[in-house]
Every structure is written in structure tokens, then in C-alpha cells.
C-alpha atoms as a PDB file:
ATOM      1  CA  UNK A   1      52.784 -21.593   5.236  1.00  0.00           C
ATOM      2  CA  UNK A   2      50.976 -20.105   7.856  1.00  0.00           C
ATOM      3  CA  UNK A   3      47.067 -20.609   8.007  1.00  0.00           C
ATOM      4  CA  UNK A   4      46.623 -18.058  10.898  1.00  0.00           C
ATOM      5  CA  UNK A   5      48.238 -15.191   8.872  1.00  0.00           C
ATOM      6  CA  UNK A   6      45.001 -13.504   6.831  1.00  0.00           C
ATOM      7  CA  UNK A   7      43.645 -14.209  10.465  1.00  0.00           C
ATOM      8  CA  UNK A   8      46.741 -12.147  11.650  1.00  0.00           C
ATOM      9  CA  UNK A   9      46.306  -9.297   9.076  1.00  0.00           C
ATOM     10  CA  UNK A  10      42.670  -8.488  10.189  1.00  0.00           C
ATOM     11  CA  UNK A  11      43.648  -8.174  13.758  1.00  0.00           C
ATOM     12  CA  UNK A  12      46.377  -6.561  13.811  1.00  0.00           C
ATOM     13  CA  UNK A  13      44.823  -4.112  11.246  1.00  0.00           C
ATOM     14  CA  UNK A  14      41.892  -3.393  13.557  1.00  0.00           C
ATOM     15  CA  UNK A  15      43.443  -3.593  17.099  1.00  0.00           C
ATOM     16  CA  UNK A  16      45.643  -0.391  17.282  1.00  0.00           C
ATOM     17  CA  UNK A  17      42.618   1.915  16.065  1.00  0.00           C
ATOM     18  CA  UNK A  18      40.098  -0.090  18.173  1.00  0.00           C
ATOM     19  CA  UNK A  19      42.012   1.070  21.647  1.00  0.00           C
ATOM     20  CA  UNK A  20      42.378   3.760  20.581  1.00  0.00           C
ATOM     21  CA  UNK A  21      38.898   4.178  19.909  1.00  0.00           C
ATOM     22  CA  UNK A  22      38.441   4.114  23.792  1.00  0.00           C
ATOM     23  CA  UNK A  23      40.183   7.419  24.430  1.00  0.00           C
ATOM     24  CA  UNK A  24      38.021   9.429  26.424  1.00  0.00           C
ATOM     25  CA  UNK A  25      39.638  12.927  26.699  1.00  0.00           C
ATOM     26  CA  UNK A  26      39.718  13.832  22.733  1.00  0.00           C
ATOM     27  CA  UNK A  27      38.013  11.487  20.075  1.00  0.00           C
ATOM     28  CA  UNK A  28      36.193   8.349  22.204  1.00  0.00           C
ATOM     29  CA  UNK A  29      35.508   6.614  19.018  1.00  0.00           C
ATOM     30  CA  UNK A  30      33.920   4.086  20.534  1.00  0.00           C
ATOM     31  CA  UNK A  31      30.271   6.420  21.739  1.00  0.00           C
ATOM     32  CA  UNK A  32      29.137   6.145  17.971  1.00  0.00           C
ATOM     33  CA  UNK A  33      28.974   2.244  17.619  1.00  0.00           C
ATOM     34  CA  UNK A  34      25.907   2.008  17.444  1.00  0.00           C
ATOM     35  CA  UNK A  35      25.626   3.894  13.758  1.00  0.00           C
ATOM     36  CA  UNK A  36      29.009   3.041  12.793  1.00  0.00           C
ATOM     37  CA  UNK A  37      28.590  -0.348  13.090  1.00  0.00           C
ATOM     38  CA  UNK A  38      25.072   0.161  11.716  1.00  0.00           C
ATOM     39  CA  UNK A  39      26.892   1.534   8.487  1.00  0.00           C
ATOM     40  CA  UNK A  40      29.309  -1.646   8.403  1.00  0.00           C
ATOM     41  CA  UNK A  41      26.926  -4.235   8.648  1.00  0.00           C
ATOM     42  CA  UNK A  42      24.624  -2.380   5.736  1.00  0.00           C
ATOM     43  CA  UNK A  43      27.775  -1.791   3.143  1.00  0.00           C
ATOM     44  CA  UNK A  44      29.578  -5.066   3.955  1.00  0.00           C
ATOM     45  CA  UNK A  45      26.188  -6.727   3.448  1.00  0.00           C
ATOM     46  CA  UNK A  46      26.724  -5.394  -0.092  1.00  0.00           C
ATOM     47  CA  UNK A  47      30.003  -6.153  -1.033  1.00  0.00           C
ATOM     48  CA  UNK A  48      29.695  -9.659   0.954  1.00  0.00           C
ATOM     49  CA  UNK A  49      27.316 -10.394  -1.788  1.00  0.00           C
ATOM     50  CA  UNK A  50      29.799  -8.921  -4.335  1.00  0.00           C
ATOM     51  CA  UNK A  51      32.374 -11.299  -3.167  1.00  0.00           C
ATOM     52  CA  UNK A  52      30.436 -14.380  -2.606  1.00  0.00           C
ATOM     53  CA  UNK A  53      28.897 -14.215  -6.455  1.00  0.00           C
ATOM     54  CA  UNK A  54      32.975 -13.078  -7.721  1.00  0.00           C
ATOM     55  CA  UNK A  55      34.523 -15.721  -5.884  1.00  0.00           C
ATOM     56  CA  UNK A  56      31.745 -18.372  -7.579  1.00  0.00           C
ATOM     57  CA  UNK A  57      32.507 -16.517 -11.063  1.00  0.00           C
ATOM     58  CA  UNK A  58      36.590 -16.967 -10.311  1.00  0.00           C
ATOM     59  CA  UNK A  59      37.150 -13.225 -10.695  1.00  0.00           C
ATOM     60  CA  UNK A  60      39.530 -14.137  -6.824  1.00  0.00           C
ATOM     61  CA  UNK A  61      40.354 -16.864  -5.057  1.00  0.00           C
ATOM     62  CA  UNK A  62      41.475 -17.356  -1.500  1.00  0.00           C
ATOM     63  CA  UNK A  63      44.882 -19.727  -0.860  1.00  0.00           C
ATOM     64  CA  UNK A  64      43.604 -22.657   1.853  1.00  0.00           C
ATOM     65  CA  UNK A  65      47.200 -22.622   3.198  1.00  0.00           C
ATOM     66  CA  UNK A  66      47.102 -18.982   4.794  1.00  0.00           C
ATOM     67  CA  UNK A  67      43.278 -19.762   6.327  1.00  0.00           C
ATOM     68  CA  UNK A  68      42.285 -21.580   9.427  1.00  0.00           C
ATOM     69  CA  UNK A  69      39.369 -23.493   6.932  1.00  0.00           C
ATOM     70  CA  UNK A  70      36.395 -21.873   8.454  1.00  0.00           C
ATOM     71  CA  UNK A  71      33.865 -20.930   5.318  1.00  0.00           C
ATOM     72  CA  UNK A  72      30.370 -19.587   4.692  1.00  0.00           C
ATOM     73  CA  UNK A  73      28.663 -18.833   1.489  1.00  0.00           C
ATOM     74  CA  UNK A  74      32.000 -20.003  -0.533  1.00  0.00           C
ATOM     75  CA  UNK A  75      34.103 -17.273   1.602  1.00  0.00           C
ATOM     76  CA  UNK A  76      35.913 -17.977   4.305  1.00  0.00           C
ATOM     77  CA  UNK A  77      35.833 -16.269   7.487  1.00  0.00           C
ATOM     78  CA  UNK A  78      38.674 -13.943   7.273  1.00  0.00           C
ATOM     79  CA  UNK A  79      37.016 -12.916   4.460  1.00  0.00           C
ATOM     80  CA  UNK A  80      33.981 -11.881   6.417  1.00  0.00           C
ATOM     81  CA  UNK A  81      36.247 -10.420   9.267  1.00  0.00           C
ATOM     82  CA  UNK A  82      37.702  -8.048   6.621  1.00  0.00           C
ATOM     83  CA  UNK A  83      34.551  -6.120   6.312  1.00  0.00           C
ATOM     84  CA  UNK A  84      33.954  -5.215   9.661  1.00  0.00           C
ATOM     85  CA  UNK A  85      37.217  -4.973  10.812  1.00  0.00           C
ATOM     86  CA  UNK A  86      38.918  -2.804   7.974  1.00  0.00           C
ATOM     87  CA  UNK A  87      36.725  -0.092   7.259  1.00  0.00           C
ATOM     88  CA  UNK A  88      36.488   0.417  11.036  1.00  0.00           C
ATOM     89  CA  UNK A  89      40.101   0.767  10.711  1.00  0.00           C
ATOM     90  CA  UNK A  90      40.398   2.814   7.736  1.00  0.00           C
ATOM     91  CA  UNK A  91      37.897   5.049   8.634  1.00  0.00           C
ATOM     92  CA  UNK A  92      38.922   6.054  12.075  1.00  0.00           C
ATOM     93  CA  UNK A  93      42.253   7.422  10.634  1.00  0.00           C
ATOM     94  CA  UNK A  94      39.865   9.871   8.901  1.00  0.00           C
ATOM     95  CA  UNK A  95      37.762  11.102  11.949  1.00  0.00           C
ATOM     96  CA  UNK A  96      41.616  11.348  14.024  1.00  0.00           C
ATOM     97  CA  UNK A  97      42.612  13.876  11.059  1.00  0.00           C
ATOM     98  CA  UNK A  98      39.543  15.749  11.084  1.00  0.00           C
ATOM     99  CA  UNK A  99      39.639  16.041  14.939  1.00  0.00           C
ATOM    100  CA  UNK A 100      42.941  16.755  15.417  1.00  0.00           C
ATOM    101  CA  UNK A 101      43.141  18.899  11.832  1.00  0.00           C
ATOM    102  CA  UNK A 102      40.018  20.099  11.502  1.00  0.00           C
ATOM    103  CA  UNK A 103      40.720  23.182   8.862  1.00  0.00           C
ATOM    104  CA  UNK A 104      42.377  20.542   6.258  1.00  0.00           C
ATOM    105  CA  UNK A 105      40.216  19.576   3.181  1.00  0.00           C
ATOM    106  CA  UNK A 106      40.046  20.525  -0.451  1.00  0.00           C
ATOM    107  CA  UNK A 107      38.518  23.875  -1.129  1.00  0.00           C
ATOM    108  CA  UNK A 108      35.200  23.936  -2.382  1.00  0.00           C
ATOM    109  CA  UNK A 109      36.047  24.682  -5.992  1.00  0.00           C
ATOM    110  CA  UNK A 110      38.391  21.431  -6.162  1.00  0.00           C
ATOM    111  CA  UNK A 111      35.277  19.491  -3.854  1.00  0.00           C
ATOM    112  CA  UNK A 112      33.024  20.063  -6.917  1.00  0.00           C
ATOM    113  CA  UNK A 113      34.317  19.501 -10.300  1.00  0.00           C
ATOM    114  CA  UNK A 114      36.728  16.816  -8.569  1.00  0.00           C
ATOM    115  CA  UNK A 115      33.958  13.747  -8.707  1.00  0.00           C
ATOM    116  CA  UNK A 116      32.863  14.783 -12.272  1.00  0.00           C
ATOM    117  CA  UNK A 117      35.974  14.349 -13.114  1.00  0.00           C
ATOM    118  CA  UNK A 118      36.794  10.795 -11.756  1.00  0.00           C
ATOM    119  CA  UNK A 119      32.930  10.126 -12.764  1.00  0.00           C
ATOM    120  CA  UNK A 120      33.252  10.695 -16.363  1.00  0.00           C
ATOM    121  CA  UNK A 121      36.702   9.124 -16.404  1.00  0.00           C
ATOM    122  CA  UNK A 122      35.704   5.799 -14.167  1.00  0.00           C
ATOM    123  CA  UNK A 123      32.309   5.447 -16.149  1.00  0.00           C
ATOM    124  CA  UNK A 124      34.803   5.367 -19.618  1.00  0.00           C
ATOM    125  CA  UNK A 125      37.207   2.935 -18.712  1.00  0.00           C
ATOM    126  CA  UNK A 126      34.231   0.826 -17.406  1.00  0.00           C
ATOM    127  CA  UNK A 127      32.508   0.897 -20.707  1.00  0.00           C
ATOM    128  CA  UNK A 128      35.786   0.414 -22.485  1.00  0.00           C
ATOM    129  CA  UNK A 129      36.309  -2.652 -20.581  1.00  0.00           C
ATOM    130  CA  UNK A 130      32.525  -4.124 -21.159  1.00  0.00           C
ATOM    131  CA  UNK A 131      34.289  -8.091 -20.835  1.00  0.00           C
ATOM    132  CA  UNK A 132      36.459  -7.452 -17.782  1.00  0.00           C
ATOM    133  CA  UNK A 133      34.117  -8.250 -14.808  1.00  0.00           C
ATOM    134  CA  UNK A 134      35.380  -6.867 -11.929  1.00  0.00           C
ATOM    135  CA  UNK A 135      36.707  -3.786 -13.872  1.00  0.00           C
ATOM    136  CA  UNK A 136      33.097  -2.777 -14.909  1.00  0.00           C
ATOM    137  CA  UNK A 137      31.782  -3.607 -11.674  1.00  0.00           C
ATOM    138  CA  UNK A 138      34.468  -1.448  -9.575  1.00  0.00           C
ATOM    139  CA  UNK A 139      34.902   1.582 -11.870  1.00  0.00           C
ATOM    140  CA  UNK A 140      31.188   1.216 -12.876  1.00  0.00           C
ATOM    141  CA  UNK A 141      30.336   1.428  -8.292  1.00  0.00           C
ATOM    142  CA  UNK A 142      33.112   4.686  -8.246  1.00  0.00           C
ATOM    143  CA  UNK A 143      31.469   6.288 -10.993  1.00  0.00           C
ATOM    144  CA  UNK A 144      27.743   6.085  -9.616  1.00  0.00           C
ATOM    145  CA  UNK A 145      29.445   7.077  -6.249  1.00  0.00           C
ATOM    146  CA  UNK A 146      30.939   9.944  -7.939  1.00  0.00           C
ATOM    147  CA  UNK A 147      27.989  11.439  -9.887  1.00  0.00           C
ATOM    148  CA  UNK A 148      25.789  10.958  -6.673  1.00  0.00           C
ATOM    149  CA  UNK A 149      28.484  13.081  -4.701  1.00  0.00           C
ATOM    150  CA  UNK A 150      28.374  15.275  -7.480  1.00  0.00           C
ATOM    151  CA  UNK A 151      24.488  15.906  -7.601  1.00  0.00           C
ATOM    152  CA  UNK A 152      24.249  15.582  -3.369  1.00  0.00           C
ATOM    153  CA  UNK A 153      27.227  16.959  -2.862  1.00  0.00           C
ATOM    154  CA  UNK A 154      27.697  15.742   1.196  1.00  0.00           C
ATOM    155  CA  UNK A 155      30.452  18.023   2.235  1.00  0.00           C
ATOM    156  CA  UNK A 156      32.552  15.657   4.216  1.00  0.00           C
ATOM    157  CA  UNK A 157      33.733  14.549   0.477  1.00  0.00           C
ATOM    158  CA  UNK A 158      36.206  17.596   1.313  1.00  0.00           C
ATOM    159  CA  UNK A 159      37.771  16.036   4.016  1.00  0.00           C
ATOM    160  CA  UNK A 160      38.013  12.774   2.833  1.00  0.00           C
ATOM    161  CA  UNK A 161      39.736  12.654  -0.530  1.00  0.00           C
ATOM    162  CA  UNK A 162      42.735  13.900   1.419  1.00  0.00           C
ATOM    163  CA  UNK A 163      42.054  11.636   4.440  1.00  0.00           C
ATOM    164  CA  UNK A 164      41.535   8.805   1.734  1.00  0.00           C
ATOM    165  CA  UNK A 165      45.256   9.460   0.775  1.00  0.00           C
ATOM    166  CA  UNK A 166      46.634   8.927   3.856  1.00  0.00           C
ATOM    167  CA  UNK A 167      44.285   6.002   4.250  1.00  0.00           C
ATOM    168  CA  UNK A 168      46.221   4.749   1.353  1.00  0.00           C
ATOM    169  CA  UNK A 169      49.571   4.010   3.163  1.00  0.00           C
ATOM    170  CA  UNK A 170      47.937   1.068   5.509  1.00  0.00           C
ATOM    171  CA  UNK A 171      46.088  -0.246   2.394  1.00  0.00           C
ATOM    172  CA  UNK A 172      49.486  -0.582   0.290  1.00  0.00           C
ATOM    173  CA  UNK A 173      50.720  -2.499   3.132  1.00  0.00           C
ATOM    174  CA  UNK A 174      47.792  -4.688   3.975  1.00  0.00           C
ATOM    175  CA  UNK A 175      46.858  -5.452   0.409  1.00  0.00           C
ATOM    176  CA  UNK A 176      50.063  -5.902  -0.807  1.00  0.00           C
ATOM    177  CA  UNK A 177      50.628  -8.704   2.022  1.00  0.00           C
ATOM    178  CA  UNK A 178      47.404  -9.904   0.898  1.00  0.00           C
ATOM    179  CA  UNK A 179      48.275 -10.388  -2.849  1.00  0.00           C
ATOM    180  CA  UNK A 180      52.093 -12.028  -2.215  1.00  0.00           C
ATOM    181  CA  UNK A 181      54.379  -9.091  -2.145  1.00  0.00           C
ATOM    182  CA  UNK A 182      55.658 -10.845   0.935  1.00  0.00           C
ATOM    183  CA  UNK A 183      54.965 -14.142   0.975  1.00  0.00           C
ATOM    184  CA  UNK A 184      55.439 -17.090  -1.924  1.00  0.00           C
ATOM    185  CA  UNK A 185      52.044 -17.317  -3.248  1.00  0.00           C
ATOM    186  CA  UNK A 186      49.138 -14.986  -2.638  1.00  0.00           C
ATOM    187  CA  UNK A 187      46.648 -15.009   0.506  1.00  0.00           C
ATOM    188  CA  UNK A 188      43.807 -13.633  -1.966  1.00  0.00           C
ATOM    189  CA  UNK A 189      44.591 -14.311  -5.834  1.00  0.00           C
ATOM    190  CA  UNK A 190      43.078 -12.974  -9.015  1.00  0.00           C
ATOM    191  CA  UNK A 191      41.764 -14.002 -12.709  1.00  0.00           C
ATOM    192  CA  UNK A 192      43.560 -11.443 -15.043  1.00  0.00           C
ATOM    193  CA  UNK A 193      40.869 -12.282 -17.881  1.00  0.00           C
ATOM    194  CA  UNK A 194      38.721 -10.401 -15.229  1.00  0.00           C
ATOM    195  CA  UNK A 195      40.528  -7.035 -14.262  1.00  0.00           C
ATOM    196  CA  UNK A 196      42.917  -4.865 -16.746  1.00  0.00           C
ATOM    197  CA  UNK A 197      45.622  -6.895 -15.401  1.00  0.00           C
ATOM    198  CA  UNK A 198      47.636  -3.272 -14.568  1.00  0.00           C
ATOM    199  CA  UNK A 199      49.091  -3.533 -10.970  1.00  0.00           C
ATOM    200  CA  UNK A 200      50.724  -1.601  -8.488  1.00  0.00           C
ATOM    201  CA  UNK A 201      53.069  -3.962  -6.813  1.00  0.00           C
ATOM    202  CA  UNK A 202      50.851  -6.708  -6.381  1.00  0.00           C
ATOM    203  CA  UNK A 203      47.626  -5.143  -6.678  1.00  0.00           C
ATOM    204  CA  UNK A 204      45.554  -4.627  -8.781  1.00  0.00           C
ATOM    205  CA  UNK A 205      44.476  -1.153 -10.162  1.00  0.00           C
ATOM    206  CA  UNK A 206      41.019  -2.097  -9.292  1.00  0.00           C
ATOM    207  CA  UNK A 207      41.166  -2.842  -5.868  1.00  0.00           C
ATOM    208  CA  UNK A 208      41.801   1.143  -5.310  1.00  0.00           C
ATOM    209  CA  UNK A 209      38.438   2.236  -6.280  1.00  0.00           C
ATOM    210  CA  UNK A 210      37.248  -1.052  -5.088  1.00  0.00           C
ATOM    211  CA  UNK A 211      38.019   0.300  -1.548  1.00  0.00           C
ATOM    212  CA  UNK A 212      37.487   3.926  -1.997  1.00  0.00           C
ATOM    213  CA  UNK A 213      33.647   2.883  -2.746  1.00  0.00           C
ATOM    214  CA  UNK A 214      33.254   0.735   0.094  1.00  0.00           C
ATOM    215  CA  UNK A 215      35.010   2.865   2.651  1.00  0.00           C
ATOM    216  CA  UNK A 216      33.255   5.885   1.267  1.00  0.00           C
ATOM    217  CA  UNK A 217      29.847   4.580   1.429  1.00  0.00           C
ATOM    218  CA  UNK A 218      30.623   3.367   5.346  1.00  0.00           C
ATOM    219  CA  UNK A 219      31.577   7.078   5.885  1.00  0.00           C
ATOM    220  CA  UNK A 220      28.265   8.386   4.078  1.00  0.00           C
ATOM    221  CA  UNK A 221      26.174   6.021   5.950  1.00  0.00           C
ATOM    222  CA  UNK A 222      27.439   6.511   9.355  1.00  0.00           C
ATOM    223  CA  UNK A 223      26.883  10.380   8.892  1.00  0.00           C
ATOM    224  CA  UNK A 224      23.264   9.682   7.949  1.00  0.00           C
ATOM    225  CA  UNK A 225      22.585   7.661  10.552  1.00  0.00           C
ATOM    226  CA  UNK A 226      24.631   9.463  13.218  1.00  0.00           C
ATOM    227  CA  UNK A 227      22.218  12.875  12.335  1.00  0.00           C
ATOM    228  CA  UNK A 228      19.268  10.536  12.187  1.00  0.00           C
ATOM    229  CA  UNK A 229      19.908   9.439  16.048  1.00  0.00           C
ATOM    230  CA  UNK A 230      21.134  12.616  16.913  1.00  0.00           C
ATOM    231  CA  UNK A 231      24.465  12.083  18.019  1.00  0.00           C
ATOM    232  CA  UNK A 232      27.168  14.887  18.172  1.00  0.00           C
ATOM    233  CA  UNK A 233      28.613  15.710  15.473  1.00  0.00           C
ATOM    234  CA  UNK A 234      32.687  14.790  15.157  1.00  0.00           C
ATOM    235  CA  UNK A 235      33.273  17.440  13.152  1.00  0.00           C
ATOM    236  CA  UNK A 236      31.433  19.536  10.863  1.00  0.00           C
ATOM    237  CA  UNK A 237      32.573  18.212   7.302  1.00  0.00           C
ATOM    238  CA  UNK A 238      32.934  21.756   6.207  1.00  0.00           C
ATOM    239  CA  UNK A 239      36.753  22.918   6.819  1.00  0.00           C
ATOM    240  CA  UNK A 240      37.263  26.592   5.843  1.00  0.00           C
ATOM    241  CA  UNK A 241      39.004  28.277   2.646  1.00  0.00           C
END
């Protein structure tokens, strides 16, 4: 057992994006920390509470023998860790592709019967699933996220579903490490009475729209607050046809 390895995860998941977040000639990241991490510390404040309150409720656990020991509020600090350091990480893949691709997103059609679509369709399984706690309370978060898109209608939505699915590839790998797919028991474990108990791999179903709505809303946020403090503009959100 290793009790530096969730420790491990969150670093190494962060670092390569971080330097590169220092690039001065195309991207330079790093100018817009001031809103970004404005956006992090508002979401994660969120879903910290979420995960303090699911931890106490056993809807997840954390295995001692991957952690250093550190804890506050029940969670222990790679826990806390993962919700500044991931989203930063996830969501700087997304403004590479958009500055380095900047004509690639769903056509506007697609952009807007797309979240009525996963709305309706989260919102059902969500009801459907009334005693399954943390499926309610991540389909129930995609499907308000979704029928907000759908009535606001923030173009960057375009890019990002297909940024989202590249996204994907890092969060297979870092989740599955996370749940035991390479290692004897789990890092972070779950209560099957509390999810539909359908997994990819080791993961569960949920934990997709579990981190689509928390890196969606950092997204959202930042743009807000990066037009509220006037900063440039990474790209426009609006690809063409």
C-alpha cells in the first residue's frame, strides 16, 4: 500500500497542464488566475459540501492506506486537493483545443436540442431512481445544468461537449486508478444501495455526469467572471458552421 498515491494522482494530474499554463507565446494560461481560480474556489465550495454530507451518509468512502491521514470536515486532504487541482486540469485541455482549433464545435442546431435532450433524459432516470442518493443528486445537478443551458443558452456549450469528450480520456484513467482498476482495493470506494450500481470499468455511471456538472459550471463561471473583469477573451465560444 502506498499512502502517498491519491497524493500522487492529484499532482501528477495537475502538473503537466500547470507548466504549461506558463507558455507565453500562444495560450499563457496562467494571466486569468485570478477568475479561474475565482470559479474553483466558488464550485468546489459546492461540491466540497456535497462530499462532506455523502461521505457522512456512506454514499463513498476513502481507503486510509492510500492517504497520508491529513482530514478536515470528515474528508481528507487529497480530497480537497482534487477540486482545485482537477478541474484546473480538465479544463485547460478545453481552452488548448479551442485555441489551437478554434472552428471545432457542434453546429448550432445540435448546440440546442442537445441539452433538452440529456435534460429530459437525466431528470427521468433521477426520478426513476427516487431511493438511490447519489443517482438523484448527480442526474438531478446535470439535468438543472441542462435546462439552464437550454433556456441561457451560453454558446461555449458548443465547444465544450466535444472538448468534454476528449476530457474524458484523462478522467477514465484517473478515476479508474481511483476506484481499483489498478490497485487491490479502491483509493475512493462506493455504497451500491446508493448509485445504480452500473459501471464502466470501475466507475460508476454516475461519476460521468458527476464531473461533467462540476467541470461545466467551473467553465461557466470563469467566463462570467472573466467578462465581468474584463479580461480578453480566449476565444469567442462561437465556432462557425
Amino acid at each position: 500500500m502506498n499512502p502517498y498515491l491519491y497524493l500522487i494522482i492529484d499532482l501528477l494530474s495537475f502538473s503537466v497542464p500547470f507548466i504549461y499554463s506558463f507558455e507565453r507565446k500562444r495560450i499563457h494560461f496562467i494571466q486569468y488566475w485570478k477568475p479561474y481560480f475565482g470559479a474553483l474556489l466558488l464550485v468546489g465550495s459546492i461540491f466540497i459540501i456535497w462530499d462532506v454530507f455523502f461521505t457522512i451518509w456512506g454514499v463513498w468512502g476513502f481507503n486510509d492506506d492510500y492517504l497520508i491521514g491529513w482530514r478536515i470536515a470528515t474528508l481528507p486532504i487529497e480530497e480537497w486537493l482534487f477540486f482545485l487541482l482537477i478541474p484546473y486540469a480538465s479544463n485547460f485541455i478545453h481552452y488548448a483545443l479551442v485555441y489551437f482549433l478554434p472552428r471545432f464545435g457542434l453546429p448550432k442546431s445540435v448546440a440546442r436540442f442537445l441539452p433538452v435532450v440529456f435534460g429530459v433524459v437525466a431528470l427521468s432516470i433521477a426520478i426513476m431512481h427516487f431511493d438511490r442518493l447519489y443517482t438523484v443528486v448527480s442526474f438531478g445537478l446535470f439535468s438543472i445544468l441542462m435546462f439552464l443551458q437550454t433556456y441561457y443558452r451560453p454558446p461555449i456549450f458548443r465547444t465544450y461537449m466535444l472538448s468534454f469528450l476528449l476530457i474524458l480520456i484523462p478522467f477514465l484513467v484517473v478515476n479508474s486508478w481511483l476506484t481499483g482498476s489498478f490497485t487491490n482495493e479502491p483509493i475512493v470506494f462506493y455504497n451500491n444501495t446508493k448509485n445504480l450500481g452500473i459501471r464502466l470499468g470501475t466507475i460508476p455511471v454516475e461519476d460521468f455526469f458527476y464531473c461533467f456538472s462540476l467541470l461545466y459550471s467551473n467553465i461557466l463561471i470563469f467566463e462570467y467572471l472573466k467578462k465581468r473583469f474584463g479580461y480578453q477573451q480566449i476565444d469567442s465560444g462561437e465556432p462557425t458552421e
